[in-house]
PDB file of C-alpha atoms in Angstrom:
ATOM      1  CA  MET A   9      11.614  33.352 -16.456  1.00 47.00           C
ATOM      2  CA  ASP A  10      10.120  36.873 -16.608  1.00 50.00           C
ATOM      3  CA  LYS A  11      12.135  39.996 -15.806  1.00 51.00           C
ATOM      4  CA  SER A  12      10.969  40.324 -12.184  1.00 57.00           C
ATOM      5  CA  HIS A  13      11.825  36.719 -11.323  1.00 57.00           C
ATOM      6  CA  ASP A  14      15.063  36.924 -13.269  1.00 60.00           C
ATOM      7  CA  LYS A  15      16.021  39.932 -11.132  1.00 64.00           C
ATOM      8  CA  GLU A  16      15.009  38.058  -7.962  1.00 67.00           C
ATOM      9  CA  PHE A  17      17.063  35.022  -9.003  1.00 62.00           C
ATOM     10  CA  HIS A  18      20.230  37.088  -9.511  1.00 67.00           C
ATOM     11  CA  SER A  19      19.602  38.911  -6.228  1.00 71.00           C
ATOM     12  CA  ILE A  20      19.437  35.600  -4.335  1.00 69.00           C
ATOM     13  CA  VAL A  21      22.656  34.404  -5.971  1.00 68.00           C
ATOM     14  CA  SER A  22      24.416  37.642  -4.974  1.00 70.00           C
ATOM     15  CA  GLN A  23      23.182  37.305  -1.383  1.00 73.00           C
ATOM     16  CA  LEU A  24      24.366  33.693  -1.292  1.00 69.00           C
ATOM     17  CA  ARG A  25      27.849  34.705  -2.359  1.00 71.00           C
ATOM     18  CA  ALA A  26      28.008  37.384   0.309  1.00 74.00           C
ATOM     19  CA  MET A  27      26.599  35.036   2.957  1.00 70.00           C
ATOM     20  CA  ARG A  28      29.080  32.289   2.048  1.00 70.00           C
ATOM     21  CA  ALA A  29      31.911  34.780   2.646  1.00 72.00           C
ATOM     22  CA  GLU A  30      30.442  35.720   6.052  1.00 73.00           C
ATOM     23  CA  VAL A  31      30.067  32.058   7.066  1.00 71.00           C
ATOM     24  CA  GLN A  32      33.671  31.363   6.115  1.00 72.00           C
ATOM     25  CA  GLN A  33      34.811  34.393   8.098  1.00 73.00           C
ATOM     26  CA  GLU A  34      32.907  33.217  11.178  1.00 70.00           C
ATOM     27  CA  ALA A  35      34.451  29.745  10.777  1.00 70.00           C
ATOM     28  CA  HIS A  36      37.946  31.262  10.665  1.00 70.00           C
ATOM     29  CA  SER A  37      37.182  33.392  13.735  1.00 71.00           C
ATOM     30  CA  LEU A  38      35.884  30.336  15.620  1.00 67.00           C
ATOM     31  CA  ALA A  39      38.987  28.346  14.729  1.00 70.00           C
ATOM     32  CA  ALA A  40      41.273  31.210  15.798  1.00 70.00           C
ATOM     33  CA  ALA A  41      39.473  31.583  19.141  1.00 68.00           C
ATOM     34  CA  ALA A  42      39.755  27.834  19.798  1.00 67.00           C
ATOM     35  CA  LYS A  43      43.533  27.901  19.263  1.00 66.00           C
ATOM     36  CA  ASN A  44      44.114  30.950  21.433  1.00 65.00           C
ATOM     37  CA  GLU A  45      44.209  29.225  24.845  1.00 52.00           C
ATOM     38  CA  ARG A  46      45.575  32.351  26.596  1.00 55.00           C
ATOM     39  CA  ALA A  47      42.649  34.500  25.668  1.00 52.00           C
ATOM     40  CA  PRO A  48      40.609  35.576  28.727  1.00 55.00           C
ATOM     41  CA  CYS A  49      37.002  34.393  28.858  1.00 56.00           C
ATOM     42  CA  LYS A  50      37.784  31.792  26.207  1.00 57.00           C
ATOM     43  CA  SER A  51      34.519  29.942  26.802  1.00 68.00           C
ATOM     44  CA  ALA A  52      32.398  33.057  26.282  1.00 69.00           C
ATOM     45  CA  SER A  53      34.334  33.987  23.136  1.00 67.00           C
ATOM     46  CA  LEU A  54      33.916  30.526  21.676  1.00 67.00           C
ATOM     47  CA  LYS A  55      30.210  30.527  22.458  1.00 73.00           C
ATOM     48  CA  GLN A  56      29.746  33.913  20.783  1.00 74.00           C
ATOM     49  CA  HIS A  57      31.603  32.888  17.604  1.00 68.00           C
ATOM     50  CA  PHE A  58      29.790  29.554  17.527  1.00 72.00           C
ATOM     51  CA  THR A  59      26.405  31.276  17.838  1.00 78.00           C
ATOM     52  CA  HIS A  60      27.250  33.715  15.038  1.00 73.00           C
ATOM     53  CA  ALA A  61      28.424  30.860  12.799  1.00 74.00           C
ATOM     54  CA  ILE A  62      25.169  28.947  13.393  1.00 80.00           C
ATOM     55  CA  GLU A  63      23.096  32.043  12.598  1.00 79.00           C
ATOM     56  CA  LYS A  64      24.979  32.753   9.374  1.00 73.00           C
ATOM     57  CA  THR A  65      24.748  29.121   8.330  1.00 76.00           C
ATOM     58  CA  GLN A  66      20.989  29.120   8.911  1.00 78.00           C
ATOM     59  CA  GLN A  67      20.653  32.281   6.820  1.00 77.00           C
ATOM     60  CA  GLU A  68      22.624  30.586   4.053  1.00 74.00           C
ATOM     61  CA  ILE A  69      20.298  27.547   4.232  1.00 79.00           C
ATOM     62  CA  ASN A  70      17.282  29.856   3.951  1.00 76.00           C
ATOM     63  CA  LEU A  71      18.765  31.501   0.868  1.00 74.00           C
ATOM     64  CA  TYR A  72      19.324  28.107  -0.753  1.00 73.00           C
ATOM     65  CA  GLY A  73      15.648  27.374  -0.102  1.00 74.00           C
ATOM     66  CA  ALA A  74      14.647  30.625  -1.811  1.00 75.00           C
ATOM     67  CA  LEU A  75      16.970  29.811  -4.716  1.00 72.00           C
ATOM     68  CA  SER A  76      15.404  26.361  -5.057  1.00 73.00           C
ATOM     69  CA  ARG A  77      11.914  27.874  -5.210  1.00 72.00           C
ATOM     70  CA  ALA A  78      13.038  30.393  -7.848  1.00 72.00           C
ATOM     71  CA  VAL A  79      14.532  27.618  -9.991  1.00 70.00           C
ATOM     72  CA  GLN A  80      11.373  25.501  -9.666  1.00 70.00           C
ATOM     73  CA  TYR A  81       9.281  28.497 -10.737  1.00 66.00           C
ATOM     74  CA  ALA A  82      11.535  29.043 -13.781  1.00 67.00           C
ATOM     75  CA  ILE A  83      11.212  25.369 -14.767  1.00 64.00           C
ATOM     76  CA  LYS A  84       7.438  25.553 -14.428  1.00 64.00           C
ATOM     77  CA  GLN A  85       7.305  28.694 -16.576  1.00 62.00           C
ATOM     78  CA  ALA A  86       9.530  27.105 -19.229  1.00 60.00           C
ATOM     79  CA  ASP A  87       7.291  24.040 -19.367  1.00 58.00           C
ATOM     80  CA  SER A  88       4.076  26.015 -19.697  1.00 56.00           C
ATOM     81  CA  VAL A  89       4.487  27.346 -23.249  1.00 55.00           C
ATOM     82  CA  ASP A  90       1.189  28.918 -24.292  1.00 60.00           C
ATOM     83  CA  ALA A  91      -0.690  28.017 -27.443  1.00 62.00           C
ATOM     84  CA  ALA A  92       0.195  31.286 -29.198  1.00 60.00           C
ATOM     85  CA  THR A  93       3.903  30.640 -28.727  1.00 62.00           C
ATOM     86  CA  LEU A  94       3.531  27.108 -30.063  1.00 62.00           C
ATOM     87  CA  GLN A  95       1.710  28.405 -33.133  1.00 65.00           C
ATOM     88  CA  ARG A  96       4.450  30.960 -33.728  1.00 66.00           C
ATOM     89  CA  ILE A  97       7.118  28.250 -33.506  1.00 64.00           C
ATOM     90  CA  LYS A  98       5.161  26.088 -35.946  1.00 67.00           C
ATOM     91  CA  ARG A  99       4.796  28.984 -38.417  1.00 69.00           C
ATOM     92  CA  GLN A 100       8.489  29.770 -38.218  1.00 69.00           C
ATOM     93  CA  SER A 101       9.416  26.112 -38.717  1.00 71.00           C
ATOM     94  CA  SER A 102       7.090  25.952 -41.713  1.00 72.00           C
ATOM     95  CA  VAL A 103       8.801  28.965 -43.313  1.00 75.00           C
ATOM     96  CA  ILE A 104      12.274  27.540 -42.672  1.00 77.00           C
ATOM     97  CA  ASN A 105      11.310  24.146 -44.090  1.00 74.00           C
ATOM     98  CA  SER A 106       9.914  25.812 -47.231  1.00 73.00           C
ATOM     99  CA  ILE A 107      13.182  27.597 -48.059  1.00 83.00           C
ATOM    100  CA  ASP A 108      14.427  26.264 -51.390  1.00 83.00           C
ATOM    101  CA  SER A 109      18.222  26.246 -51.618  1.00 87.00           C
ATOM    102  CA  TYR A 110      18.350  24.747 -55.122  1.00 89.00           C
ATOM    103  CA  LEU A 111      20.357  26.612 -57.765  1.00 91.00           C
ATOM    104  CA  PRO A 112      20.595  25.632 -61.437  1.00 91.00           C
ATOM    105  CA  THR A 113      24.145  25.043 -62.662  1.00 87.00           C
ATOM    106  CA  TRP A 114      25.686  27.538 -65.061  1.00 85.00           C
ATOM    107  CA  PRO A 115      27.480  25.251 -67.524  1.00 76.00           C
ATOM    108  CA  ASP A 116      29.550  27.702 -69.576  1.00 71.00           C
ATOM    109  CA  LEU A 117      33.089  28.004 -68.199  1.00 67.00           C
ATOM    110  CA  LYS A 118      34.049  30.774 -70.656  1.00 72.00           C
ATOM    111  CA  ASP A 119      31.127  33.188 -70.476  1.00 75.00           C
ATOM    112  CA  VAL A 120      30.248  33.609 -66.798  1.00 78.00           C
ATOM    113  CA  ARG A 121      27.240  35.749 -65.928  1.00 82.00           C
ATOM    114  CA  ALA A 122      26.843  37.984 -62.920  1.00 88.00           C
ATOM    115  CA  GLY A 123      25.159  35.937 -60.226  1.00 90.00           C
ATOM    116  CA  CYS A 124      27.025  32.723 -60.967  1.00 90.00           C
ATOM    117  CA  GLY A 125      28.246  31.755 -57.510  1.00 89.00           C
ATOM    118  CA  ALA A 126      30.108  34.726 -56.055  1.00 85.00           C
ATOM    119  CA  HIS A 127      30.655  36.358 -59.458  1.00 84.00           C
ATOM    120  CA  ASP A 128      29.669  40.052 -59.683  1.00 89.00           C
ATOM    121  CA  LEU A 129      26.663  39.864 -57.365  1.00 92.00           C
ATOM    122  CA  ASP A 130      26.632  43.670 -57.135  1.00 91.00           C
ATOM    123  CA  ARG A 131      25.696  43.779 -60.839  1.00 92.00           C
ATOM    124  CA  VAL A 132      22.703  41.480 -60.464  1.00 93.00           C
ATOM    125  CA  PRO A 133      19.523  43.527 -61.094  1.00 93.00           C
ATOM    126  CA  LEU A 134      16.851  43.347 -58.424  1.00 95.00           C
ATOM    127  CA  VAL A 135      13.365  42.328 -59.568  1.00 95.00           C
ATOM    128  CA  PRO A 136      10.086  41.704 -57.705  1.00 96.00           C
ATOM    129  CA  GLY A 137       9.887  38.270 -56.082  1.00 95.00           C
ATOM    130  CA  GLN A 138      13.672  37.834 -55.960  1.00 95.00           C
ATOM    131  CA  GLU A 139      15.178  36.561 -52.702  1.00 96.00           C
ATOM    132  CA  VAL A 140      17.770  38.872 -51.184  1.00 96.00           C
ATOM    133  CA  ALA A 141      19.706  39.529 -48.013  1.00 97.00           C
ATOM    134  CA  ALA A 142      18.366  42.737 -46.453  1.00 97.00           C
ATOM    135  CA  ALA A 143      19.848  44.756 -43.601  1.00 96.00           C
ATOM    136  CA  THR A 144      17.276  46.069 -41.137  1.00 93.00           C
ATOM    137  CA  THR A 145      18.516  48.568 -38.552  1.00 90.00           C
ATOM    138  CA  ASP A 146      17.625  48.435 -34.856  1.00 86.00           C
ATOM    139  CA  PRO A 147      16.470  51.995 -33.990  1.00 85.00           C
ATOM    140  CA  GLN A 148      17.893  51.791 -30.462  1.00 86.00           C
ATOM    141  CA  THR A 149      21.318  50.251 -31.078  1.00 86.00           C
ATOM    142  CA  GLN A 150      21.676  51.367 -34.717  1.00 86.00           C
ATOM    143  CA  THR A 151      23.065  47.933 -35.601  1.00 88.00           C
ATOM    144  CA  ASP A 152      22.129  46.000 -38.727  1.00 91.00           C
ATOM    145  CA  SER A 153      20.531  42.566 -38.783  1.00 92.00           C
ATOM    146  CA  TRP A 154      20.590  40.763 -42.117  1.00 95.00           C
ATOM    147  CA  ILE A 155      17.408  38.847 -42.911  1.00 94.00           C
ATOM    148  CA  LEU A 156      16.176  36.735 -45.803  1.00 95.00           C
ATOM    149  CA  ALA A 157      13.622  38.793 -47.697  1.00 95.00           C
ATOM    150  CA  THR A 158      11.964  39.141 -51.099  1.00 96.00           C
ATOM    151  CA  VAL A 159      11.941  42.203 -53.331  1.00 97.00           C
ATOM    152  CA  VAL A 160       8.560  43.929 -53.667  1.00 96.00           C
ATOM    153  CA  ARG A 161       9.685  46.943 -55.675  1.00 96.00           C
ATOM    154  CA  ALA A 162      13.137  48.181 -56.691  1.00 95.00           C
ATOM    155  CA  GLN A 163      14.183  51.695 -57.706  1.00 92.00           C
ATOM    156  CA  ALA A 164      17.581  53.187 -58.402  1.00 87.00           C
ATOM    157  CA  ASP A 165      18.315  54.155 -54.800  1.00 92.00           C
ATOM    158  CA  ARG A 166      15.540  52.525 -52.760  1.00 95.00           C
ATOM    159  CA  VAL A 167      14.208  48.983 -52.478  1.00 97.00           C
ATOM    160  CA  LEU A 168      10.994  47.815 -50.855  1.00 97.00           C
ATOM    161  CA  VAL A 169      11.505  44.339 -49.388  1.00 97.00           C
ATOM    162  CA  GLN A 170       9.317  41.952 -47.424  1.00 95.00           C
ATOM    163  CA  ASP A 171      10.529  39.718 -44.618  1.00 93.00           C
ATOM    164  CA  ILE A 172      10.192  36.072 -45.625  1.00 90.00           C
ATOM    165  CA  PHE A 173       8.821  35.288 -42.166  1.00 83.00           C
ATOM    166  CA  GLU A 174       5.212  36.223 -41.486  1.00 75.00           C
ATOM    167  CA  GLU A 175       3.984  37.045 -37.990  1.00 71.00           C
ATOM    168  CA  GLU A 176       0.265  36.408 -37.487  1.00 66.00           C
ATOM    169  CA  GLY A 177      -0.289  36.308 -41.226  1.00 68.00           C
ATOM    170  CA  LYS A 178       1.530  39.587 -41.834  1.00 79.00           C
ATOM    171  CA  ALA A 179       5.085  40.096 -43.048  1.00 82.00           C
ATOM    172  CA  GLU A 180       7.114  43.174 -42.196  1.00 90.00           C
ATOM    173  CA  ARG A 181       8.047  45.429 -45.086  1.00 94.00           C
ATOM    174  CA  TYR A 182      11.037  47.747 -45.179  1.00 95.00           C
ATOM    175  CA  ILE A 183      12.082  50.560 -47.499  1.00 96.00           C
ATOM    176  CA  LEU A 184      15.868  50.309 -47.616  1.00 96.00           C
ATOM    177  CA  LYS A 185      18.733  52.060 -49.347  1.00 95.00           C
ATOM    178  CA  ARG A 186      20.103  50.084 -52.262  1.00 94.00           C
ATOM    179  CA  ASN A 187      23.356  49.313 -50.387  1.00 93.00           C
ATOM    180  CA  LYS A 188      21.324  47.649 -47.624  1.00 96.00           C
ATOM    181  CA  VAL A 189      20.017  45.003 -50.018  1.00 97.00           C
ATOM    182  CA  ARG A 190      22.325  42.292 -51.377  1.00 96.00           C
ATOM    183  CA  ALA A 191      21.550  40.012 -54.286  1.00 96.00           C
ATOM    184  CA  LEU A 192      22.024  36.279 -53.759  1.00 96.00           C
ATOM    185  CA  PRO A 193      23.598  33.851 -56.252  1.00 94.00           C
ATOM    186  CA  LEU A 194      21.304  32.852 -59.130  1.00 93.00           C
ATOM    187  CA  TRP A 195      23.351  29.935 -60.485  1.00 91.00           C
ATOM    188  CA  ALA A 196      25.789  27.436 -59.052  1.00 89.00           C
ATOM    189  CA  PRO A 197      29.179  27.294 -60.787  1.00 86.00           C
ATOM    190  CA  ALA A 198      29.881  24.181 -62.804  1.00 80.00           C
ATOM    191  CA  ARG A 199      32.013  21.552 -61.118  1.00 72.00           C
ATOM    192  CA  GLY A 200      35.708  22.109 -61.633  1.00 67.00           C
ATOM    193  CA  PHE A 201      35.244  25.896 -61.679  1.00 73.00           C
ATOM    194  CA  PRO A 202      36.053  26.815 -58.054  1.00 73.00           C
ATOM    195  CA  GLN A 203      37.252  30.341 -58.909  1.00 77.00           C
ATOM    196  CA  GLN A 204      33.609  31.439 -58.925  1.00 83.00           C
ATOM    197  CA  HIS A 205      33.308  30.482 -55.269  1.00 90.00           C
ATOM    198  CA  LEU A 206      34.378  32.585 -52.308  1.00 93.00           C
ATOM    199  CA  ALA A 207      37.879  31.748 -51.105  1.00 93.00           C
ATOM    200  CA  VAL A 208      38.777  29.799 -47.975  1.00 95.00           C
ATOM    201  CA  GLY A 209      39.192  32.263 -45.114  1.00 96.00           C
ATOM    202  CA  GLN A 210      37.085  34.962 -46.774  1.00 96.00           C
ATOM    203  CA  LEU A 211      34.657  36.837 -44.517  1.00 97.00           C
ATOM    204  CA  VAL A 212      31.060  36.174 -45.453  1.00 96.00           C
ATOM    205  CA  LEU A 213      27.428  36.493 -44.487  1.00 96.00           C
ATOM    206  CA  GLY A 214      25.704  33.124 -44.398  1.00 96.00           C
ATOM    207  CA  LEU A 215      22.160  32.012 -43.678  1.00 94.00           C
ATOM    208  CA  TYR A 216      22.515  30.253 -40.344  1.00 92.00           C
ATOM    209  CA  PRO A 217      20.912  26.775 -40.422  1.00 89.00           C
ATOM    210  CA  GLN A 218      17.280  26.589 -39.252  1.00 87.00           C
ATOM    211  CA  THR A 219      16.916  30.386 -39.220  1.00 88.00           C
ATOM    212  CA  THR A 220      15.970  33.134 -41.666  1.00 90.00           C
ATOM    213  CA  CYS A 221      18.877  35.387 -40.678  1.00 92.00           C
ATOM    214  CA  PHE A 222      22.347  35.919 -42.102  1.00 95.00           C
ATOM    215  CA  TYR A 223      25.286  35.971 -39.686  1.00 95.00           C
ATOM    216  CA  PRO A 224      28.964  36.829 -40.169  1.00 95.00           C
ATOM    217  CA  GLY A 225      31.567  34.112 -40.454  1.00 96.00           C
ATOM    218  CA  ALA A 226      34.445  32.837 -42.580  1.00 97.00           C
ATOM    219  CA  VAL A 227      34.701  30.191 -45.287  1.00 97.00           C
ATOM    220  CA  HIS A 228      36.265  26.982 -43.957  1.00 96.00           C
ATOM    221  CA  GLU A 229      35.697  24.841 -47.073  1.00 94.00           C
ATOM    222  CA  ILE A 230      34.420  25.740 -50.539  1.00 93.00           C
ATOM    223  CA  PRO A 231      31.876  23.547 -52.341  1.00 90.00           C
ATOM    224  CA  SER A 232      33.250  20.435 -54.016  1.00 86.00           C
ATOM    225  CA  LYS A 233      32.043  17.259 -55.689  1.00 81.00           C
ATOM    226  CA  ASP A 234      31.751  15.507 -52.332  1.00 83.00           C
ATOM    227  CA  GLN A 235      30.473  18.565 -50.436  1.00 85.00           C
ATOM    228  CA  PRO A 236      28.205  20.762 -52.637  1.00 88.00           C
ATOM    229  CA  GLN A 237      27.772  23.369 -49.885  1.00 92.00           C
ATOM    230  CA  TYR A 238      30.072  25.839 -48.200  1.00 95.00           C
ATOM    231  CA  VAL A 239      31.375  24.922 -44.768  1.00 96.00           C
ATOM    232  CA  ILE A 240      31.253  28.085 -42.666  1.00 96.00           C
ATOM    233  CA  ARG A 241      32.704  28.924 -39.297  1.00 96.00           C
ATOM    234  CA  PHE A 242      30.263  31.483 -37.921  1.00 95.00           C
ATOM    235  CA  ASP A 243      31.468  34.079 -35.438  1.00 93.00           C
ATOM    236  CA  ASP A 244      31.015  33.076 -31.780  1.00 88.00           C
ATOM    237  CA  ASP A 245      29.578  29.683 -32.762  1.00 90.00           C
ATOM    238  CA  GLU A 246      31.097  27.088 -30.458  1.00 87.00           C
ATOM    239  CA  TYR A 247      30.062  24.009 -28.521  1.00 85.00           C
ATOM    240  CA  GLU A 248      29.745  24.280 -24.746  1.00 81.00           C
ATOM    241  CA  ASP A 249      33.174  22.702 -24.294  1.00 82.00           C
ATOM    242  CA  GLY A 250      34.786  25.376 -26.487  1.00 83.00           C
ATOM    243  CA  ARG A 251      35.207  23.320 -29.667  1.00 88.00           C
ATOM    244  CA  VAL A 252      34.576  25.188 -32.906  1.00 88.00           C
ATOM    245  CA  ARG A 253      31.285  24.423 -34.662  1.00 90.00           C
ATOM    246  CA  TYR A 254      31.287  24.260 -38.475  1.00 94.00           C
ATOM    247  CA  GLN A 255      28.050  24.637 -40.440  1.00 94.00           C
ATOM    248  CA  ALA A 256      27.157  23.573 -43.986  1.00 94.00           C
ATOM    249  CA  VAL A 257      25.388  26.375 -45.868  1.00 94.00           C
ATOM    250  CA  PRO A 258      24.025  26.182 -49.465  1.00 93.00           C
ATOM    251  CA  VAL A 259      25.797  28.228 -52.156  1.00 94.00           C
ATOM    252  CA  LYS A 260      22.612  30.241 -52.649  1.00 95.00           C
ATOM    253  CA  TYR A 261      22.797  31.696 -49.157  1.00 95.00           C
ATOM    254  CA  VAL A 262      26.447  32.720 -48.792  1.00 96.00           C
ATOM    255  CA  ILE A 263      27.700  36.150 -49.900  1.00 96.00           C
ATOM    256  CA  ALA A 264      30.853  38.170 -49.292  1.00 95.00           C
ATOM    257  CA  ALA A 265      30.704  40.321 -46.161  1.00 91.00           C
TER     258      ALA A 265
END
C-alpha cells in the first residue's frame, strides 16, 4: 500500500470509529425516548430519533464499503510485485545463502590467540577482505545500523568497508572511524573451553538469521557439543502471541555489544 492509500485507509478507520460512536448515541437516544411515555409529542420524537439512527447507520455502511475497497486495493498491490523487486529479493537471498559461517577450531587450550571466540576481538588487526561488523549512521536520525561488511582498506583511525550486499551490481562503501568497525571471531574455541565464549545473559550484537544485519540481544545459551551455535534472544523479537523467540546464531557472527 503506497503512502496516499495508507493515509486514506487510516482516515476511513478513524471515521468509522467516530461514526460507530454516533450510531450508538442515536440508539441510546431512541431507547430513552421510547421509555419516556410522558414526553409530549412522543411519536414525533421517536420518528426523529429513528430517522437519525437510520441515517447514521447508512453512513457507517458506506464507510465499511470504502474500507473494503481500500483493503482490496492493498491486497492487489501486494500481489503485483514487479520484476525489479523480485530480482532484488533474489539477489539478496543469493547473498544470504552464500554467507559462510564456518570457523576453524583453535586447538590450543593454553595459548589462546586474539580472535578465538570472544577473546580479545579488539586486538584483531583488520586486513583487506576480512568480514567485519560495521556501523553505518542514518543522517536523519543519527542512529547506527550494524551491517555485515568486508574491509577494503584499513588505517590507524579510518577504515574503508564495503557492504556485503550489492544493489544493482554495486555495493555501498563507507569510510568509518575505527571504533565503528568490529572484528569478528576468526577461530572457534575448542570443545570444553567455554570461557572463550560470551557468557549467558551478556548483551551482544548478532547477525539476525536470513539477513545481513546485526541486531542487539542477549545470550540465552552458549555453544556446546550438542548445540555448536549461540542461542540468542534478540530485542523485541517475539511471536504474535507474545512468546519469546530464540534464534540460533553461528559463533562467527556474535560479538559483545
